[in-house]
Amino acid sequence: MTGYGRGQKEGNKGHYLVEIRAVNSKGCDLRLRLPLQFQVKEMELRRLLQQRLGRGKIDFSLQLSHAEKSDYRIDEGAFMAYAEQLKSLGAELEVPPGDLLYTVSRLPAVVVPNEDSLSEESWAELLAAVELAIAQFNSFRAEEGLAMQKDLLGRLEEIEALLQELPRHEEERLQNVRDRLQNNLDSISLKKELDENRFEQELLYYLDKLDISEEKVRLAQHCQYFKEVLLAEKPAQKGKKLNFINQEMGREINTLGSKANHAPIQRLVIQMKEEADKIKEQLANVL
């Protein structure tokens, strides 16, 4: 599911702004953007976000405004090592040194946070902003989920309504099968050689192969189960289970289509397939 959350917190070190954005994904794909002094807490933040946000391609960003200058320092050893190597390489390649100070300051591990810059107080302030962002993010998802639930129920009810249309075509379908068999026999001059009782037995056997009663019952049961899972309060994350149920619904619909052998019923089956496919597309967005 998509989502967006924003949390802000005023702290001793400055103003914390946390933003969380998510788009659909089968797994939990997290990307974090953190100021240097908070990168030591990246794994803790990852675990927290994975537990609280579920799946999705999630972007997490933290901005800290008005941070004190004393939060950072120059690592002189790293600076000098970079500078010496750049000077040597520049001389060897006859490349002008340019603004060496600026270039070296942009390299990794040159500007680093003070060891004591991330205090417990700063970590607590960040977590407060994160909690606000998560709350707004989950609220956003909940609103989207209600709209999606309404859409899924509508499509499920359409499948059930189409399923209820099948019985009124059954008598015509069976008569068409009987007539087709008789015409085939007449065309090859075998009808007069068959005993009428034997013909009826063979007809019943053939019709039994085309019977769709079991498929209709199972499809109705799958629809009911889908609805129960969709409307249940728990589990909170039910996307995979609903997807499995929809797959079973699709199998029954396909079997109905292959056994129907009757144009009006096949038209109804096509409409069912369309709704089932739309349900599948929506379930890709459900946790």
mmCIF file of C-alpha atoms in Angstrom:
data_model
loop_
_atom_site.group_PDB
_atom_site.id
_atom_site.type_symbol
_atom_site.label_atom_id
_atom_site.label_comp_id
_atom_site.label_asym_id
_atom_site.label_seq_id
_atom_site.Cartn_x
_atom_site.Cartn_y
_atom_site.Cartn_z
ATOM 1 C CA MET A 1 0.000 0.000 0.000
ATOM 2 C CA THR A 2 1.035 3.569 -0.533
ATOM 3 C CA GLY A 3 1.428 5.836 2.447
ATOM 4 C CA TYR A 4 2.817 9.094 3.750
ATOM 5 C CA GLY A 5 3.626 10.274 7.248
ATOM 6 C CA ARG A 6 5.342 13.334 8.684
ATOM 7 C CA GLY A 7 6.515 13.979 12.233
ATOM 8 C CA GLN A 8 8.187 17.033 13.759
ATOM 9 C CA LYS A 9 9.838 17.589 17.118
ATOM 10 C CA GLU A 10 11.691 20.524 18.704
ATOM 11 C CA GLY A 11 14.745 19.318 20.600
ATOM 12 C CA ASN A 12 17.838 20.658 22.280
ATOM 13 C CA LYS A 13 19.916 19.997 19.169
ATOM 14 C CA GLY A 14 17.436 21.617 16.811
ATOM 15 C CA HIS A 15 14.273 20.847 14.840
ATOM 16 C CA TYR A 16 13.647 17.215 13.828
ATOM 17 C CA LEU A 17 11.635 16.537 10.677
ATOM 18 C CA VAL A 18 10.853 12.907 9.824
ATOM 19 C CA GLU A 19 9.105 11.919 6.593
ATOM 20 C CA ILE A 20 8.004 8.421 5.550
ATOM 21 C CA ARG A 21 6.825 7.616 2.027
ATOM 22 C CA ALA A 22 5.820 4.221 0.654
ATOM 23 C CA VAL A 23 4.709 2.707 -2.623
ATOM 24 C CA ASN A 24 3.591 -0.843 -3.339
ATOM 25 C CA SER A 25 6.065 -3.700 -3.091
ATOM 26 C CA LYS A 26 5.878 -7.432 -2.359
ATOM 27 C CA GLY A 27 8.446 -7.156 0.436
ATOM 28 C CA CYS A 28 9.767 -4.526 2.809
ATOM 29 C CA ASP A 29 12.335 -2.457 0.943
ATOM 30 C CA LEU A 30 13.653 0.284 3.244
ATOM 31 C CA ARG A 31 15.802 3.228 2.251
ATOM 32 C CA LEU A 32 16.973 5.546 5.051
ATOM 33 C CA ARG A 33 18.502 8.991 4.748
ATOM 34 C CA LEU A 34 20.031 10.097 8.047
ATOM 35 C CA PRO A 35 22.396 12.824 9.262
ATOM 36 C CA LEU A 36 25.859 11.520 10.108
ATOM 37 C CA GLN A 37 25.428 11.497 13.880
ATOM 38 C CA PHE A 38 22.317 9.291 13.602
ATOM 39 C CA GLN A 39 23.750 6.692 11.242
ATOM 40 C CA VAL A 40 24.981 4.636 14.209
ATOM 41 C CA LYS A 41 21.299 4.002 14.944
ATOM 42 C CA GLU A 42 20.393 2.902 11.426
ATOM 43 C CA MET A 43 19.907 -0.786 12.250
ATOM 44 C CA GLU A 44 17.683 0.014 15.237
ATOM 45 C CA LEU A 45 15.581 2.297 13.077
ATOM 46 C CA ARG A 46 15.343 -0.365 10.367
ATOM 47 C CA ARG A 47 14.072 -2.960 12.829
ATOM 48 C CA LEU A 48 11.526 -0.508 14.239
ATOM 49 C CA LEU A 49 10.222 0.490 10.821
ATOM 50 C CA GLN A 50 10.016 -3.096 9.552
ATOM 51 C CA GLN A 51 7.970 -4.101 12.600
ATOM 52 C CA ARG A 52 5.618 -1.126 12.429
ATOM 53 C CA LEU A 53 5.150 -0.472 8.722
ATOM 54 C CA GLY A 54 4.928 -3.901 7.074
ATOM 55 C CA ARG A 55 5.737 -4.333 3.407
ATOM 56 C CA GLY A 56 6.272 -1.676 0.784
ATOM 57 C CA LYS A 57 9.060 0.262 -0.879
ATOM 58 C CA ILE A 58 9.625 2.742 1.931
ATOM 59 C CA ASP A 59 11.681 5.935 1.968
ATOM 60 C CA PHE A 60 12.559 7.317 5.404
ATOM 61 C CA SER A 61 14.259 10.678 5.768
ATOM 62 C CA LEU A 62 15.388 12.678 8.782
ATOM 63 C CA GLN A 63 16.348 16.330 8.639
ATOM 64 C CA LEU A 64 17.854 18.088 11.643
ATOM 65 C CA SER A 65 17.843 21.863 11.341
ATOM 66 C CA HIS A 66 19.958 24.295 13.357
ATOM 67 C CA ALA A 67 22.290 21.607 14.643
ATOM 68 C CA GLU A 68 25.139 22.938 16.777
ATOM 69 C CA LYS A 69 28.472 23.328 15.017
ATOM 70 C CA SER A 70 30.163 21.371 17.773
ATOM 71 C CA ASP A 71 28.238 18.288 16.613
ATOM 72 C CA TYR A 72 30.834 17.789 13.862
ATOM 73 C CA ARG A 73 34.597 17.777 13.602
ATOM 74 C CA ILE A 74 37.269 17.200 10.946
ATOM 75 C CA ASP A 75 39.071 13.880 11.124
ATOM 76 C CA GLU A 76 42.570 15.235 10.496
ATOM 77 C CA GLY A 77 44.098 11.827 9.799
ATOM 78 C CA ALA A 78 41.533 11.015 7.104
ATOM 79 C CA PHE A 79 41.822 14.548 5.670
ATOM 80 C CA MET A 80 45.607 14.415 5.355
ATOM 81 C CA ALA A 81 45.562 10.906 3.881
ATOM 82 C CA TYR A 82 43.088 11.952 1.177
ATOM 83 C CA ALA A 83 44.964 15.220 0.491
ATOM 84 C CA GLU A 84 48.376 13.553 0.102
ATOM 85 C CA GLN A 85 47.017 10.922 -2.267
ATOM 86 C CA LEU A 86 45.149 13.492 -4.358
ATOM 87 C CA LYS A 87 48.243 15.729 -4.595
ATOM 88 C CA SER A 88 50.415 12.789 -5.627
ATOM 89 C CA LEU A 89 47.898 11.551 -8.181
ATOM 90 C CA GLY A 90 47.393 15.059 -9.558
ATOM 91 C CA ALA A 91 51.137 15.559 -10.030
ATOM 92 C CA GLU A 92 51.512 12.180 -11.723
ATOM 93 C CA LEU A 93 48.639 12.850 -14.110
ATOM 94 C CA GLU A 94 49.545 16.550 -14.499
ATOM 95 C CA VAL A 95 46.060 17.577 -13.333
ATOM 96 C CA PRO A 96 45.685 21.003 -11.642
ATOM 97 C CA PRO A 97 44.909 20.559 -7.923
ATOM 98 C CA GLY A 98 41.867 22.855 -7.998
ATOM 99 C CA ASP A 99 40.049 23.506 -4.731
ATOM 100 C CA LEU A 100 41.648 20.685 -2.786
ATOM 101 C CA LEU A 101 40.151 21.754 0.546
ATOM 102 C CA TYR A 102 36.597 21.587 -0.785
ATOM 103 C CA THR A 103 37.208 18.318 -2.601
ATOM 104 C CA VAL A 104 38.665 16.537 0.439
ATOM 105 C CA SER A 105 35.939 17.834 2.769
ATOM 106 C CA ARG A 106 33.321 16.090 0.618
ATOM 107 C CA LEU A 107 34.956 12.678 0.864
ATOM 108 C CA PRO A 108 33.712 9.951 3.227
ATOM 109 C CA ALA A 109 34.858 9.927 6.857
ATOM 110 C CA VAL A 110 36.414 13.431 6.708
ATOM 111 C CA VAL A 111 33.613 15.376 8.409
ATOM 112 C CA VAL A 112 32.442 13.162 11.258
ATOM 113 C CA PRO A 113 30.173 13.584 14.257
ATOM 114 C CA ASN A 114 31.635 13.983 17.719
ATOM 115 C CA GLU A 115 31.612 10.752 19.667
ATOM 116 C CA ASP A 116 29.224 12.206 22.215
ATOM 117 C CA SER A 117 27.003 14.073 19.728
ATOM 118 C CA LEU A 118 24.216 11.466 19.812
ATOM 119 C CA SER A 119 23.082 11.539 23.390
ATOM 120 C CA GLU A 120 20.237 9.503 24.823
ATOM 121 C CA GLU A 121 18.252 12.717 24.872
ATOM 122 C CA SER A 122 18.779 13.245 21.117
ATOM 123 C CA TRP A 123 17.817 9.643 20.394
ATOM 124 C CA ALA A 124 14.624 10.030 22.444
ATOM 125 C CA GLU A 125 13.766 13.255 20.577
ATOM 126 C CA LEU A 126 14.229 11.498 17.256
ATOM 127 C CA LEU A 127 12.044 8.572 18.323
ATOM 128 C CA ALA A 128 9.286 10.986 19.309
ATOM 129 C CA ALA A 129 9.326 12.465 15.791
ATOM 130 C CA VAL A 130 9.413 8.954 14.281
ATOM 131 C CA GLU A 131 6.355 7.895 16.295
ATOM 132 C CA LEU A 132 4.414 10.931 15.059
ATOM 133 C CA ALA A 133 5.353 10.109 11.464
ATOM 134 C CA ILE A 134 4.397 6.430 11.864
ATOM 135 C CA ALA A 135 1.024 7.383 13.370
ATOM 136 C CA GLN A 136 0.220 9.678 10.436
ATOM 137 C CA PHE A 137 1.547 7.096 7.978
ATOM 138 C CA ASN A 138 -0.692 4.340 9.386
ATOM 139 C CA SER A 139 -3.675 6.714 9.435
ATOM 140 C CA PHE A 140 -3.087 7.431 5.753
ATOM 141 C CA ARG A 141 -2.957 3.709 5.012
ATOM 142 C CA ALA A 142 -6.105 3.055 7.052
ATOM 143 C CA GLU A 143 -8.094 5.566 4.985
ATOM 144 C CA GLU A 144 -6.793 4.043 1.771
ATOM 145 C CA GLY A 145 -7.602 0.584 3.132
ATOM 146 C CA LEU A 146 -11.252 1.474 3.770
ATOM 147 C CA ALA A 147 -11.658 2.695 0.205
ATOM 148 C CA MET A 148 -9.966 -0.456 -1.078
ATOM 149 C CA GLN A 149 -12.175 -2.656 1.110
ATOM 150 C CA LYS A 150 -15.286 -1.025 -0.359
ATOM 151 C CA ASP A 151 -13.995 -1.627 -3.885
ATOM 152 C CA LEU A 152 -13.151 -5.280 -3.191
ATOM 153 C CA LEU A 153 -16.557 -5.939 -1.630
ATOM 154 C CA GLY A 154 -18.253 -4.407 -4.656
ATOM 155 C CA ARG A 155 -16.332 -6.650 -7.043
ATOM 156 C CA LEU A 156 -16.967 -9.716 -4.896
ATOM 157 C CA GLU A 157 -20.701 -8.977 -4.830
ATOM 158 C CA GLU A 158 -20.638 -8.647 -8.621
ATOM 159 C CA ILE A 159 -19.117 -12.139 -8.911
ATOM 160 C CA GLU A 160 -21.799 -13.496 -6.554
ATOM 161 C CA ALA A 161 -24.535 -11.803 -8.591
ATOM 162 C CA LEU A 162 -23.157 -13.296 -11.815
ATOM 163 C CA LEU A 163 -23.002 -16.699 -10.131
ATOM 164 C CA GLN A 164 -26.710 -16.405 -9.300
ATOM 165 C CA GLU A 165 -27.419 -15.861 -13.002
ATOM 166 C CA LEU A 166 -26.072 -19.281 -14.003
ATOM 167 C CA PRO A 167 -29.036 -21.504 -12.982
ATOM 168 C CA ARG A 168 -31.484 -19.782 -15.341
ATOM 169 C CA HIS A 169 -29.334 -20.894 -18.286
ATOM 170 C CA GLU A 170 -28.867 -24.481 -17.113
ATOM 171 C CA GLU A 171 -32.020 -26.004 -18.654
ATOM 172 C CA GLU A 172 -31.309 -24.426 -22.036
ATOM 173 C CA ARG A 173 -27.669 -25.550 -21.852
ATOM 174 C CA LEU A 174 -28.604 -29.178 -21.164
ATOM 175 C CA GLN A 175 -31.213 -29.204 -23.908
ATOM 176 C CA ASN A 176 -28.639 -27.828 -26.338
ATOM 177 C CA VAL A 177 -26.272 -30.648 -25.412
ATOM 178 C CA ARG A 178 -29.002 -33.229 -25.951
ATOM 179 C CA ASP A 179 -30.001 -31.758 -29.292
ATOM 180 C CA ARG A 180 -26.390 -31.585 -30.448
ATOM 181 C CA LEU A 181 -25.802 -35.247 -29.611
ATOM 182 C CA GLN A 182 -28.951 -36.304 -31.397
ATOM 183 C CA ASN A 183 -28.059 -34.274 -34.463
ATOM 184 C CA ASN A 184 -24.590 -35.787 -34.523
ATOM 185 C CA LEU A 185 -26.016 -39.286 -34.347
ATOM 186 C CA ASP A 186 -28.570 -38.520 -37.054
ATOM 187 C CA SER A 187 -25.840 -37.176 -39.302
ATOM 188 C CA ILE A 188 -24.021 -40.489 -39.196
ATOM 189 C CA SER A 189 -27.198 -42.616 -39.352
ATOM 190 C CA LEU A 190 -26.694 -44.297 -35.967
ATOM 191 C CA LYS A 191 -29.710 -43.036 -34.100
ATOM 192 C CA LYS A 192 -32.080 -45.742 -35.338
ATOM 193 C CA GLU A 193 -29.589 -48.444 -34.297
ATOM 194 C CA LEU A 194 -29.429 -47.257 -30.670
ATOM 195 C CA ASP A 195 -31.792 -48.318 -27.964
ATOM 196 C CA GLU A 196 -33.546 -45.282 -26.480
ATOM 197 C CA ASN A 197 -32.643 -46.291 -22.926
ATOM 198 C CA ARG A 198 -29.008 -46.753 -23.892
ATOM 199 C CA PHE A 199 -29.048 -43.345 -25.535
ATOM 200 C CA GLU A 200 -30.404 -41.747 -22.340
ATOM 201 C CA GLN A 201 -27.732 -43.492 -20.255
ATOM 202 C CA GLU A 202 -24.964 -42.261 -22.523
ATOM 203 C CA LEU A 203 -26.496 -38.789 -22.489
ATOM 204 C CA LEU A 204 -26.579 -38.701 -18.687
ATOM 205 C CA TYR A 205 -22.967 -39.850 -18.553
ATOM 206 C CA TYR A 206 -21.966 -37.090 -20.938
ATOM 207 C CA LEU A 207 -23.973 -34.468 -19.074
ATOM 208 C CA ASP A 208 -22.376 -35.545 -15.803
ATOM 209 C CA LYS A 209 -18.981 -34.714 -17.297
ATOM 210 C CA LEU A 210 -20.271 -31.216 -18.052
ATOM 211 C CA ASP A 211 -22.005 -30.692 -14.711
ATOM 212 C CA ILE A 212 -20.939 -27.440 -13.029
ATOM 213 C CA SER A 213 -22.806 -27.823 -9.733
ATOM 214 C CA GLU A 214 -19.692 -28.501 -7.674
ATOM 215 C CA GLU A 215 -17.844 -25.551 -9.195
ATOM 216 C CA LYS A 216 -20.748 -23.232 -8.392
ATOM 217 C CA VAL A 217 -20.874 -24.417 -4.788
ATOM 218 C CA ARG A 218 -17.115 -24.081 -4.280
ATOM 219 C CA LEU A 219 -17.033 -20.643 -5.891
ATOM 220 C CA ALA A 220 -19.839 -19.466 -3.617
ATOM 221 C CA GLN A 221 -17.938 -20.822 -0.598
ATOM 222 C CA HIS A 222 -14.715 -19.087 -1.673
ATOM 223 C CA CYS A 223 -16.601 -15.803 -2.082
ATOM 224 C CA GLN A 224 -18.043 -16.110 1.405
ATOM 225 C CA TYR A 225 -14.646 -16.946 2.900
ATOM 226 C CA PHE A 226 -13.042 -14.010 1.074
ATOM 227 C CA LYS A 227 -15.655 -11.696 2.553
ATOM 228 C CA GLU A 228 -15.158 -13.076 6.081
ATOM 229 C CA VAL A 229 -11.379 -12.593 5.919
ATOM 230 C CA LEU A 230 -11.692 -9.134 4.374
ATOM 231 C CA LEU A 231 -14.076 -7.889 7.077
ATOM 232 C CA ALA A 232 -12.343 -9.593 10.007
ATOM 233 C CA GLU A 233 -10.487 -7.326 12.434
ATOM 234 C CA LYS A 234 -7.622 -9.813 12.742
ATOM 235 C CA PRO A 235 -5.166 -10.488 11.307
ATOM 236 C CA ALA A 236 -4.357 -6.874 10.475
ATOM 237 C CA GLN A 237 -2.265 -7.959 7.480
ATOM 238 C CA LYS A 238 -4.375 -10.240 5.317
ATOM 239 C CA GLY A 239 -3.281 -9.491 1.754
ATOM 240 C CA LYS A 240 -1.538 -12.827 1.126
ATOM 241 C CA LYS A 241 -4.467 -14.850 2.464
ATOM 242 C CA LEU A 242 -6.955 -12.933 0.337
ATOM 243 C CA ASN A 243 -4.725 -13.462 -2.673
ATOM 244 C CA PHE A 244 -4.705 -17.228 -2.087
ATOM 245 C CA ILE A 245 -8.512 -17.268 -1.832
ATOM 246 C CA ASN A 246 -8.818 -15.222 -5.024
ATOM 247 C CA GLN A 247 -6.571 -17.716 -6.810
ATOM 248 C CA GLU A 248 -8.963 -20.509 -5.824
ATOM 249 C CA MET A 249 -11.889 -18.415 -7.036
ATOM 250 C CA GLY A 250 -10.106 -17.989 -10.355
ATOM 251 C CA ARG A 251 -9.608 -21.744 -10.714
ATOM 252 C CA GLU A 252 -13.309 -22.429 -10.187
ATOM 253 C CA ILE A 253 -14.273 -19.685 -12.645
ATOM 254 C CA ASN A 254 -11.912 -21.127 -15.266
ATOM 255 C CA THR A 255 -13.383 -24.605 -14.783
ATOM 256 C CA LEU A 256 -16.892 -23.187 -15.162
ATOM 257 C CA GLY A 257 -15.844 -21.652 -18.449
ATOM 258 C CA SER A 258 -14.265 -24.821 -19.810
ATOM 259 C CA LYS A 259 -17.227 -27.038 -18.856
ATOM 260 C CA ALA A 260 -20.087 -24.640 -19.633
ATOM 261 C CA ASN A 261 -20.146 -25.243 -23.404
ATOM 262 C CA HIS A 262 -22.888 -22.622 -23.647
ATOM 263 C CA ALA A 263 -22.451 -19.062 -24.925
ATOM 264 C CA PRO A 264 -24.644 -17.197 -22.369
ATOM 265 C CA ILE A 265 -22.898 -18.916 -19.468
ATOM 266 C CA GLN A 266 -19.488 -18.289 -20.986
ATOM 267 C CA ARG A 267 -20.323 -14.586 -21.223
ATOM 268 C CA LEU A 268 -21.106 -14.583 -17.507
ATOM 269 C CA VAL A 269 -17.842 -16.427 -16.841
ATOM 270 C CA ILE A 270 -15.883 -13.791 -18.772
ATOM 271 C CA GLN A 271 -17.416 -11.077 -16.605
ATOM 272 C CA MET A 272 -16.459 -13.049 -13.490
ATOM 273 C CA LYS A 273 -12.882 -13.335 -14.764
ATOM 274 C CA GLU A 274 -12.736 -9.582 -15.299
ATOM 275 C CA GLU A 275 -13.797 -8.946 -11.708
ATOM 276 C CA ALA A 276 -11.389 -11.559 -10.340
ATOM 277 C CA ASP A 277 -8.519 -9.956 -12.281
ATOM 278 C CA LYS A 278 -9.406 -6.538 -10.876
ATOM 279 C CA ILE A 279 -9.461 -8.047 -7.388
ATOM 280 C CA LYS A 280 -6.002 -9.491 -8.039
ATOM 281 C CA GLU A 281 -4.711 -6.054 -9.065
ATOM 282 C CA GLN A 282 -6.127 -4.464 -5.924
ATOM 283 C CA LEU A 283 -4.708 -7.161 -3.660
ATOM 284 C CA ALA A 284 -1.214 -6.228 -4.829
ATOM 285 C CA ASN A 285 -1.781 -3.070 -2.757
ATOM 286 C CA VAL A 286 -3.073 -4.830 0.361
ATOM 287 C CA LEU A 287 -0.763 -5.701 3.250
#
